[in-house]
Short mmCIF file of C-alpha atoms and ligand atoms in Angstrom, two decimals:
data_model
loop_
_atom_site.label_atom_id
_atom_site.label_comp_id
_atom_site.label_asym_id
_atom_site.label_seq_id
_atom_site.Cartn_x
_atom_site.Cartn_y
_atom_site.Cartn_z
CA MET A 60 252.43 103.89 20.44
CA LYS A 61 255.06 104.11 17.72
CA THR A 62 258.23 103.58 19.78
CA ILE A 63 259.66 100.13 19.39
CA ILE A 64 261.15 99.13 22.75
CA GLU A 65 263.64 96.47 23.80
CA PRO A 66 261.30 93.53 24.57
CA PHE A 67 263.23 92.54 27.71
CA ARG A 68 264.49 94.06 30.93
CA ILE A 69 267.97 93.75 32.40
CA LYS A 70 268.57 91.25 35.18
CA SER A 71 272.34 91.11 35.39
CA VAL A 72 274.77 93.87 34.46
CA GLU A 73 278.42 94.00 33.49
CA PRO A 74 280.26 97.28 34.20
CA LEU A 75 281.97 99.14 31.37
CA ARG A 76 285.39 100.72 31.98
CA ARG A 77 286.37 104.13 30.68
CA THR A 78 289.86 104.89 29.39
CA THR A 79 291.51 108.21 28.58
CA PRO A 80 292.52 109.21 25.03
CA GLU A 81 296.19 108.99 26.10
CA GLU A 82 295.72 105.42 27.34
CA ARG A 83 294.00 104.48 24.10
CA GLU A 84 296.82 105.94 22.03
CA ARG A 85 299.32 103.79 23.95
CA LEU A 86 297.11 100.69 23.71
CA LEU A 87 296.77 101.17 19.96
CA GLU A 88 300.52 101.33 19.53
CA GLN A 89 301.01 98.20 21.63
CA ALA A 90 298.41 96.36 19.54
CA GLY A 91 300.07 97.28 16.25
CA TYR A 92 296.89 99.20 15.38
CA ASN A 93 295.01 95.91 15.06
CA LEU A 94 291.85 96.10 17.17
CA PHE A 95 291.69 92.28 17.39
CA LEU A 96 294.81 92.55 19.54
CA LEU A 97 293.27 94.89 22.14
CA ARG A 98 291.97 93.59 25.45
CA ALA A 99 288.19 93.71 25.75
CA ARG A 100 288.42 95.46 29.13
CA ASP A 101 289.93 98.48 27.38
CA ILE A 102 286.85 98.95 25.21
CA LEU A 103 283.63 100.79 25.99
CA LEU A 104 281.34 99.67 23.16
CA ASP A 105 282.52 96.47 21.56
CA LEU A 106 281.07 96.16 18.07
CA LEU A 107 283.79 93.90 16.74
CA THR A 108 281.28 91.14 16.21
CA ASP A 109 277.77 89.94 16.94
CA SER A 110 279.21 86.43 17.29
CA GLY A 111 279.03 84.75 20.68
CA THR A 112 278.38 88.14 22.27
CA SER A 113 274.61 87.86 22.75
CA ALA A 114 273.01 88.19 26.17
CA MET A 115 271.39 84.91 27.09
CA SER A 116 267.86 84.88 28.48
CA THR A 117 266.66 83.57 31.84
CA GLU A 118 265.32 80.53 29.97
CA GLN A 119 268.72 79.88 28.43
CA TRP A 120 270.47 80.13 31.80
CA ALA A 121 267.90 77.73 33.21
CA ALA A 122 268.53 75.39 30.27
CA LEU A 123 272.23 75.35 31.15
CA MET A 124 271.34 73.70 34.44
CA ARG A 125 269.26 71.15 32.58
CA GLY A 126 272.28 70.25 30.44
CA ASP A 127 273.04 66.55 30.47
CA GLU A 128 276.80 65.94 30.37
CA SER A 129 276.76 62.36 29.09
CA TYR A 130 279.47 61.61 26.55
CA ALA A 131 277.12 59.68 24.28
CA GLY A 132 273.38 60.08 23.75
CA SER A 133 272.68 62.96 26.16
CA ASP A 134 269.14 64.32 26.49
CA SER A 135 270.59 67.73 25.63
CA PHE A 136 271.52 66.44 22.19
CA TYR A 137 268.05 65.00 21.59
CA ARG A 138 266.39 68.25 22.69
CA LEU A 139 268.58 70.18 20.25
CA LYS A 140 268.01 67.65 17.48
CA GLU A 141 264.24 67.86 17.88
CA THR A 142 264.30 71.68 17.76
CA VAL A 143 266.59 71.82 14.73
CA GLN A 144 264.67 69.15 12.83
CA ASP A 145 261.40 70.94 13.50
CA LEU A 146 262.96 74.16 12.17
CA THR A 147 264.99 72.85 9.23
CA GLY A 148 263.57 69.45 8.33
CA PHE A 149 267.11 68.11 7.76
CA ARG A 150 267.67 64.41 8.51
CA HIS A 151 271.15 64.65 9.98
CA ILE A 152 271.92 67.20 12.69
CA ILE A 153 275.60 67.28 13.60
CA PRO A 154 276.74 69.63 16.39
CA ALA A 155 280.12 71.34 16.14
CA HIS A 156 281.88 73.82 18.40
CA GLN A 157 281.54 76.70 15.91
CA GLY A 158 280.37 77.38 12.40
CA ARG A 159 283.89 77.09 11.01
CA ALA A 160 284.28 73.58 12.44
CA ALA A 161 281.17 72.57 10.49
CA GLU A 162 282.61 74.26 7.39
CA ARG A 163 285.96 72.54 7.73
CA ILE A 164 284.30 69.13 7.91
CA LEU A 165 281.91 69.82 5.03
CA PHE A 166 284.62 71.12 2.70
CA ALA A 167 287.20 68.50 3.71
CA ILE A 168 284.80 65.87 2.39
CA THR A 169 283.21 67.61 -0.58
CA CYS A 170 286.05 69.75 -2.00
CA HIS A 171 288.99 68.50 -4.04
CA PRO A 172 291.79 70.71 -5.40
CA GLY A 173 290.43 72.68 -8.35
CA ALA A 174 286.79 72.46 -7.22
CA ILE A 175 284.70 75.62 -7.21
CA VAL A 176 282.19 76.71 -4.58
CA PRO A 177 279.95 79.65 -5.49
CA ASN A 178 278.16 81.71 -2.84
CA ASN A 179 276.39 85.09 -2.80
CA SER A 180 279.38 86.17 -0.64
CA HIS A 181 281.64 83.82 1.24
CA PHE A 182 282.30 84.64 4.86
CA ASP A 183 286.03 84.83 5.66
CA THR A 184 286.23 81.42 7.39
CA THR A 185 284.17 79.82 4.62
CA ARG A 186 286.51 81.15 1.97
CA ALA A 187 289.59 80.17 3.98
CA ASN A 188 288.34 76.62 4.57
CA ILE A 189 287.62 76.16 0.85
CA GLU A 190 290.97 77.60 -0.20
CA TYR A 191 292.74 75.46 2.37
CA ARG A 192 291.44 72.43 0.42
CA GLY A 193 292.95 73.82 -2.79
CA ALA A 194 289.48 74.68 -4.07
CA LYS A 195 288.21 78.06 -5.22
CA ALA A 196 285.61 80.20 -3.42
CA VAL A 197 283.68 82.38 -5.87
CA ASP A 198 281.46 85.30 -4.81
CA LEU A 199 278.43 86.00 -7.01
CA PRO A 200 276.66 88.96 -5.41
CA ILE A 201 274.22 91.17 -7.29
CA ALA A 202 274.60 94.97 -7.70
CA ALA A 203 278.00 96.16 -6.53
CA ASP A 204 277.01 99.75 -5.69
CA THR A 205 276.84 100.32 -1.93
CA GLN A 206 274.32 103.16 -2.26
CA SER A 207 271.42 101.50 -4.07
CA ARG A 208 268.53 100.72 -1.75
CA LEU A 209 267.39 97.35 -3.01
CA PRO A 210 265.14 95.31 -0.71
CA PHE A 211 267.12 92.09 -1.21
CA LYS A 212 270.62 93.24 -1.87
CA GLY A 213 272.06 90.01 -0.46
CA ASN A 214 270.75 87.98 -3.41
CA LEU A 215 272.94 85.70 -5.47
CA ASP A 216 273.37 86.70 -9.12
CA ILE A 217 271.42 84.00 -10.94
CA GLU A 218 272.83 84.71 -14.40
CA ALA A 219 276.40 84.72 -13.11
CA LEU A 220 275.70 81.35 -11.49
CA GLU A 221 274.39 79.90 -14.76
CA ARG A 222 277.48 81.21 -16.57
CA LEU A 223 279.82 79.75 -13.94
CA ILE A 224 278.21 76.31 -14.18
CA GLU A 225 278.36 76.54 -17.97
CA SER A 226 282.05 77.45 -18.05
CA GLU A 227 283.34 75.27 -15.18
CA GLY A 228 281.05 72.27 -15.49
CA ALA A 229 278.65 71.03 -12.81
CA LEU A 230 281.01 68.18 -11.90
CA ASN A 231 283.57 70.68 -10.62
CA ILE A 232 281.06 72.35 -8.33
CA PRO A 233 280.53 70.13 -5.27
CA LEU A 234 277.95 72.50 -3.80
CA ILE A 235 276.39 75.93 -4.09
CA MET A 236 276.04 78.08 -0.96
CA ILE A 237 273.79 80.96 -0.05
CA THR A 238 274.67 83.01 3.01
CA VAL A 239 271.64 84.40 4.86
CA THR A 240 271.83 87.21 5.61
CA ASN A 241 274.75 88.12 3.37
CA ASN A 242 277.28 89.08 6.07
CA SER A 243 280.28 90.08 3.94
CA GLY A 244 277.89 91.77 1.51
CA GLY A 245 276.60 94.21 4.14
CA GLY A 246 274.28 92.06 6.28
CA GLN A 247 271.75 92.26 3.45
CA PRO A 248 268.87 89.81 3.13
CA VAL A 249 268.26 87.20 0.45
CA SER A 250 264.72 86.83 -0.90
CA MET A 251 262.78 83.59 -0.87
CA ALA A 252 262.39 83.99 -4.62
CA ASN A 253 266.16 84.08 -5.03
CA ILE A 254 266.69 80.99 -2.88
CA ALA A 255 264.01 79.21 -4.93
CA GLN A 256 265.69 80.19 -8.20
CA VAL A 257 269.06 78.92 -7.01
CA ARG A 258 267.31 75.73 -5.86
CA GLU A 259 265.93 75.25 -9.35
CA ILE A 260 269.32 75.75 -11.00
CA ALA A 261 271.05 73.49 -8.48
CA SER A 262 268.49 70.71 -9.04
CA ARG A 263 268.73 71.03 -12.81
CA HIS A 264 272.50 70.44 -12.60
CA GLY A 265 272.45 67.91 -9.78
CA ILE A 266 274.43 70.17 -7.43
CA PRO A 267 273.52 70.28 -3.72
CA LEU A 268 272.47 73.63 -2.25
CA TYR A 269 273.61 74.61 1.24
CA LEU A 270 272.62 77.58 3.35
CA ASP A 271 275.22 79.32 5.49
CA ALA A 272 272.38 79.94 7.91
CA CYS A 273 273.98 81.98 10.72
CA ARG A 274 271.35 84.74 10.53
CA PHE A 275 268.38 82.79 9.26
CA ALA A 276 265.92 84.51 11.63
CA GLU A 277 266.95 88.04 10.68
CA ASN A 278 266.66 87.01 7.03
CA ALA A 279 263.19 85.58 7.69
CA TRP A 280 262.09 88.89 9.24
CA PHE A 281 263.25 90.84 6.16
CA ILE A 282 261.31 88.43 3.94
CA LYS A 283 258.21 89.01 6.06
CA GLN A 284 258.66 92.80 5.73
CA ARG A 285 259.64 92.99 2.08
CA GLU A 286 258.30 90.01 0.14
CA SER A 287 254.56 90.56 0.12
CA GLU A 288 253.60 86.89 -0.24
CA TYR A 289 255.02 86.21 3.20
CA LYS A 290 253.66 89.16 5.15
CA ASP A 291 251.19 87.01 7.07
CA TRP A 292 253.59 84.15 7.73
CA THR A 293 255.31 83.78 11.10
CA PRO A 294 259.11 84.13 11.09
CA LYS A 295 259.29 80.45 11.94
CA GLN A 296 257.16 79.43 8.94
CA ILE A 297 259.35 81.55 6.68
CA ALA A 298 262.52 80.03 8.13
CA GLN A 299 261.11 76.54 7.65
CA LYS A 300 260.40 77.31 4.03
CA MET A 301 263.93 78.69 3.51
CA PHE A 302 265.48 75.51 4.90
CA SER A 303 263.11 73.31 2.90
CA LEU A 304 264.70 74.67 -0.30
CA ALA A 305 268.21 73.50 0.72
CA ASP A 306 269.94 70.12 0.97
CA GLY A 307 271.84 71.07 4.08
CA CYS A 308 273.35 73.94 6.04
CA THR A 309 276.27 75.11 8.08
CA PHE A 310 275.41 77.27 11.02
CA SER A 311 277.09 79.25 13.76
CA ALA A 312 274.98 79.21 16.92
CA LYS A 313 276.95 82.26 18.07
CA LYS A 314 274.71 84.50 15.94
CA ASP A 315 270.96 83.91 15.77
CA ALA A 316 270.88 81.11 18.36
CA PHE A 317 271.96 83.58 21.11
CA ALA A 318 274.55 81.03 22.25
CA ASN A 319 278.04 81.92 23.42
CA ILE A 320 279.47 78.94 21.56
CA GLY A 321 278.22 76.29 19.13
CA GLY A 322 277.60 75.37 15.54
CA LEU A 323 275.75 72.87 13.37
CA LEU A 324 276.26 70.89 10.21
CA CYS A 325 273.03 69.55 8.72
CA THR A 326 272.37 67.45 5.67
CA ASN A 327 269.85 65.19 4.01
CA ASP A 328 272.59 63.08 2.42
CA ASP A 329 272.99 59.81 4.40
CA ARG A 330 276.36 58.84 2.95
CA LEU A 331 277.85 62.29 3.43
CA ALA A 332 276.54 62.39 7.00
CA GLU A 333 278.38 59.18 7.86
CA GLN A 334 281.67 60.58 6.54
CA GLU A 335 281.05 63.84 8.36
CA LYS A 336 280.40 62.08 11.64
CA ASP A 337 283.61 60.07 11.26
CA LEU A 338 285.64 63.22 10.73
CA LEU A 339 283.77 64.93 13.57
CA THR A 340 284.71 62.14 15.96
CA LEU A 341 288.33 62.45 14.89
CA THR A 342 288.70 66.18 15.52
CA GLU A 343 285.70 67.54 17.41
CA GLY A 344 284.01 64.85 19.44
CA PHE A 345 281.36 62.15 19.38
CA PRO A 346 278.37 63.02 17.14
CA THR A 347 276.02 63.66 20.07
CA TYR A 348 278.14 66.50 21.42
CA GLY A 349 280.56 67.62 18.68
CA GLY A 350 283.04 69.41 20.92
CA LEU A 351 280.38 71.12 23.04
CA ALA A 352 279.16 70.58 26.58
CA GLY A 353 275.59 69.28 26.93
CA ARG A 354 274.62 72.59 28.51
CA ASP A 355 275.71 74.44 25.37
CA LEU A 356 273.45 72.23 23.26
CA ASP A 357 270.52 73.14 25.51
CA ALA A 358 271.29 76.87 25.35
CA MET A 359 271.27 76.61 21.54
CA ALA A 360 267.96 74.76 21.51
CA VAL A 361 266.25 77.47 23.60
CA GLY A 362 267.91 80.29 21.62
CA LEU A 363 266.65 78.89 18.34
CA GLU A 364 263.07 79.19 19.61
CA GLU A 365 263.52 82.68 21.14
CA VAL A 366 265.11 84.27 18.10
CA LEU A 367 261.98 83.69 16.02
CA GLN A 368 259.74 85.72 18.34
CA PRO A 369 258.30 88.61 16.30
CA ASP A 370 258.74 91.19 19.12
CA TYR A 371 262.43 90.41 19.29
CA LEU A 372 262.99 90.52 15.53
CA GLU A 373 261.04 93.75 15.14
CA TYR A 374 263.16 95.44 17.83
CA ARG A 375 266.39 93.97 16.49
CA ILE A 376 265.96 95.15 12.93
CA ALA A 377 264.55 98.54 14.01
CA SER A 378 267.51 99.17 16.32
CA THR A 379 270.06 98.50 13.59
CA ALA A 380 268.12 100.66 11.15
CA TYR A 381 268.00 103.51 13.71
CA LEU A 382 271.79 103.56 13.89
CA GLY A 383 272.11 103.39 10.11
CA ARG A 384 269.58 106.13 9.37
CA HIS A 385 270.95 108.52 12.00
CA ILE A 386 274.48 108.44 10.64
CA ALA A 387 273.56 108.16 6.96
CA ASP A 388 271.09 111.04 7.08
CA HIS A 389 273.90 113.21 8.48
CA GLY A 390 276.24 112.45 5.61
CA VAL A 391 278.10 109.25 6.58
CA PRO A 392 278.01 106.87 3.61
CA ILE A 393 276.77 103.45 4.70
CA VAL A 394 275.88 100.34 2.78
CA GLU A 395 272.26 101.06 1.99
CA PRO A 396 269.78 100.03 3.14
CA PRO A 397 270.75 99.14 6.75
CA GLY A 398 271.31 95.41 7.19
CA GLY A 399 270.23 93.09 9.99
CA HIS A 400 273.09 92.61 12.41
CA ALA A 401 275.38 95.44 11.51
CA ILE A 402 275.88 98.79 9.86
CA TYR A 403 278.67 99.00 7.32
CA ILE A 404 280.26 102.38 6.73
CA ASP A 405 281.66 102.77 3.23
CA ALA A 406 285.11 103.93 4.33
CA GLY A 407 286.38 104.10 0.75
CA ARG A 408 283.73 106.70 0.01
CA MET A 409 284.05 108.52 3.32
CA LEU A 410 287.86 108.79 3.09
CA PRO A 411 288.56 109.17 -0.64
CA HIS A 412 292.00 110.64 0.11
CA ILE A 413 293.20 107.27 1.52
CA PRO A 414 293.97 104.77 -1.28
CA ARG A 415 292.86 101.14 -1.00
CA HIS A 416 296.36 99.86 -0.32
CA GLN A 417 296.50 102.16 2.70
CA PHE A 418 293.33 100.63 4.13
CA PRO A 419 290.71 103.37 4.69
CA GLY A 420 288.54 100.95 6.71
CA GLN A 421 291.40 100.26 9.10
CA SER A 422 292.07 103.98 9.45
CA LEU A 423 288.44 104.60 10.42
CA ALA A 424 288.41 101.66 12.86
CA VAL A 425 291.50 103.01 14.62
CA GLU A 426 290.07 106.53 14.78
CA LEU A 427 286.74 105.41 16.28
CA TYR A 428 288.60 103.60 19.03
CA ARG A 429 290.95 106.49 19.65
CA HIS A 430 288.08 108.98 19.77
CA ALA A 431 285.38 107.11 21.69
CA SER A 432 286.66 103.68 22.77
CA ILE A 433 284.49 101.92 20.21
CA ARG A 434 285.72 98.72 18.59
CA SER A 435 284.62 97.90 15.05
CA VAL A 436 286.18 95.85 12.28
CA GLU A 437 287.54 96.52 8.81
CA ILE A 438 285.89 94.47 6.05
CA GLY A 439 287.91 95.35 3.01
CA SER A 440 291.43 94.97 1.70
CA VAL A 441 292.86 94.01 5.08
CA MET A 442 290.40 91.13 5.41
CA PHE A 443 290.05 90.03 1.80
CA GLY A 444 293.17 91.34 0.06
CA GLU A 445 292.72 91.46 -3.70
CA ASN A 446 289.24 89.93 -3.43
CA ALA A 447 287.83 92.93 -1.53
CA ARG A 448 284.98 94.56 -3.41
CA HIS A 449 284.65 97.53 -1.10
CA GLU A 450 286.47 99.20 1.78
CA LEU A 451 283.98 98.84 4.59
CA LEU A 452 283.93 99.31 8.34
CA ARG A 453 281.50 97.02 10.12
CA LEU A 454 279.72 97.99 13.31
CA ALA A 455 278.20 94.70 14.44
CA ILE A 456 275.52 94.90 17.09
CA PRO A 457 275.57 92.18 19.77
CA ARG A 458 272.06 90.81 20.41
CA ARG A 459 270.12 92.10 23.46
CA VAL A 460 273.28 93.72 24.89
CA TYR A 461 273.35 97.47 24.32
CA THR A 462 270.61 99.99 25.11
CA GLN A 463 269.29 102.91 23.13
CA SER A 464 271.65 105.37 24.86
CA HIS A 465 274.61 103.23 23.85
CA ILE A 466 273.41 103.50 20.28
CA ASP A 467 273.00 107.29 20.65
CA TYR A 468 276.59 107.57 21.96
CA LEU A 469 277.73 105.61 18.94
CA VAL A 470 275.88 107.93 16.54
CA GLU A 471 277.45 110.97 18.20
CA ALA A 472 280.97 109.51 18.05
CA ILE A 473 280.69 108.59 14.37
CA LEU A 474 279.37 112.02 13.43
CA GLU A 475 282.23 113.71 15.30
CA VAL A 476 284.82 111.58 13.51
CA ASN A 477 283.07 112.35 10.21
CA GLU A 478 283.49 116.10 10.87
CA ARG A 479 287.26 115.78 10.79
CA ARG A 480 287.60 112.92 8.32
CA ASP A 481 290.03 114.86 6.12
CA GLY A 482 292.68 114.57 8.84
CA LEU A 483 292.62 110.75 8.94
CA ARG A 484 295.64 108.93 7.50
CA GLY A 485 296.28 105.53 5.98
CA PHE A 486 298.18 102.51 7.29
CA GLU A 487 300.67 99.99 6.00
CA ILE A 488 301.17 96.39 7.08
CA VAL A 489 304.20 95.59 9.21
CA SER A 490 303.63 91.82 9.60
CA GLU A 491 300.95 89.34 8.52
CA PRO A 492 300.19 85.61 8.79
CA LYS A 493 299.42 83.40 5.77
CA TYR A 494 295.70 82.84 6.35
CA LEU A 495 293.05 85.19 7.78
CA ARG A 496 295.58 87.97 8.10
CA HIS A 497 293.17 90.49 9.64
CA PHE A 498 293.23 88.60 12.96
CA LYS A 499 296.96 88.98 13.54
CA ALA A 500 298.48 91.53 11.13
CA THR A 501 300.19 94.57 12.62
CA PHE A 502 300.23 98.04 11.07
CA ARG A 503 301.90 101.43 11.23
CA PRO A 504 300.51 104.81 10.20
CA VAL A 505 301.75 106.03 6.82
C1 PLP B 604 280.28 83.74 11.91
C2 PLP B 604 280.06 83.20 10.58
C3 PLP B 604 280.61 81.97 10.19
C4 PLP B 604 281.56 81.18 11.07
O1 PLP B 604 281.03 80.83 12.30
P1 PLP B 604 281.94 80.75 13.63
O2 PLP B 604 281.00 80.23 14.67
O3 PLP B 604 282.45 82.11 13.92
O4 PLP B 604 283.05 79.79 13.36
C5 PLP B 604 280.30 81.51 8.93
N1 PLP B 604 279.53 82.21 8.09
C6 PLP B 604 278.99 83.39 8.42
C7 PLP B 604 278.11 84.11 7.46
C8 PLP B 604 279.23 83.94 9.66
O5 PLP B 604 278.70 85.13 9.98
#
């Protein structure tokens, strides 16, 4: 049998609510054409994010009941710690309520004004937390062309990293990060060889290397598929090797840990860990719960085991690729090849008549909602301003949530919008906040 099926069946369902095109037009106006400001009940397929939107398994729900709600030293914490140490090998495992809480603590301690933090591509909260410290977040991705089908398009540009260290000085670089998979760069994987090269450079200059490890399991699966040395390794062995090359990581459990909330900050540096735990206690909570309930720690621990099951990863990556191939082979330009957790439509290329400053990605996001009640998110000039490399629309796929017919509906809707793309118009910003403007900005059609 060639068909790759969802390796689970559905035990609990949540109804979806239809809306009419007229209702959606009114809702769009009320939301200032910012899909973050819509109510989730007014959306049919919600592809805004794969973060915290996973369906939990029966084992995870059972683990919630096992959760031990002691303030200090709960069994839940020790179960999580054991799982994470087995996976990553890091000495210090610090829970936090989300990935960005871990980032804020890490950068508050390591970054001074003027410092520079390179990454293959910074995620928006990572960049914002670095800039908030007065430091500079530098993206060093390889190949900028969205159409080239490289196997490891998420890689960090090694030569650019060497040049940056040369020109800025290692002392001004408190750490180097690699984001796996490269979310802002199209959900593209990073090869083990690339991580090892960055490790070598980091060691040579005495700079710590951190993984932004949100999608470590999806990255491990791509390595298994595409880096021949690892084809006989289990996803878990590959993940262990990835972590062994780093000095620490930040992690959002809302992605590959199938948890609805949670994050981690891990390090091998004893002194740093003490400072981090002090700051954690100040703003998040005691180091054995970090702003989470014990039950959340247990759900994370179980999720981290489940996500490495080969049947799951095979289905996950195949399902995303199915969506990507079906729209791309009918003429919709996507970031090639399809990534792990999302498909990114190259809205700049699809809508060449809309200039960057009129936000082609936003225009496409609005149109997909108007046409088919699908929510997606712009990843371009709205999100990154001047730093945007491309004008993309991300369709993020929640884990274990939507079925094949949902994906087919999505394909149909995108192809219909593509048919009449020449009629789409641009937007201008009416109001915007100082940081992370995409969450709250409002727009009007040009
Ligand atoms: C989601 C994400 C984060 C932030 O995690 P939150 O749990 O949303 O705070 C950081 N980096 C990457 C690559 C992400 O995808």
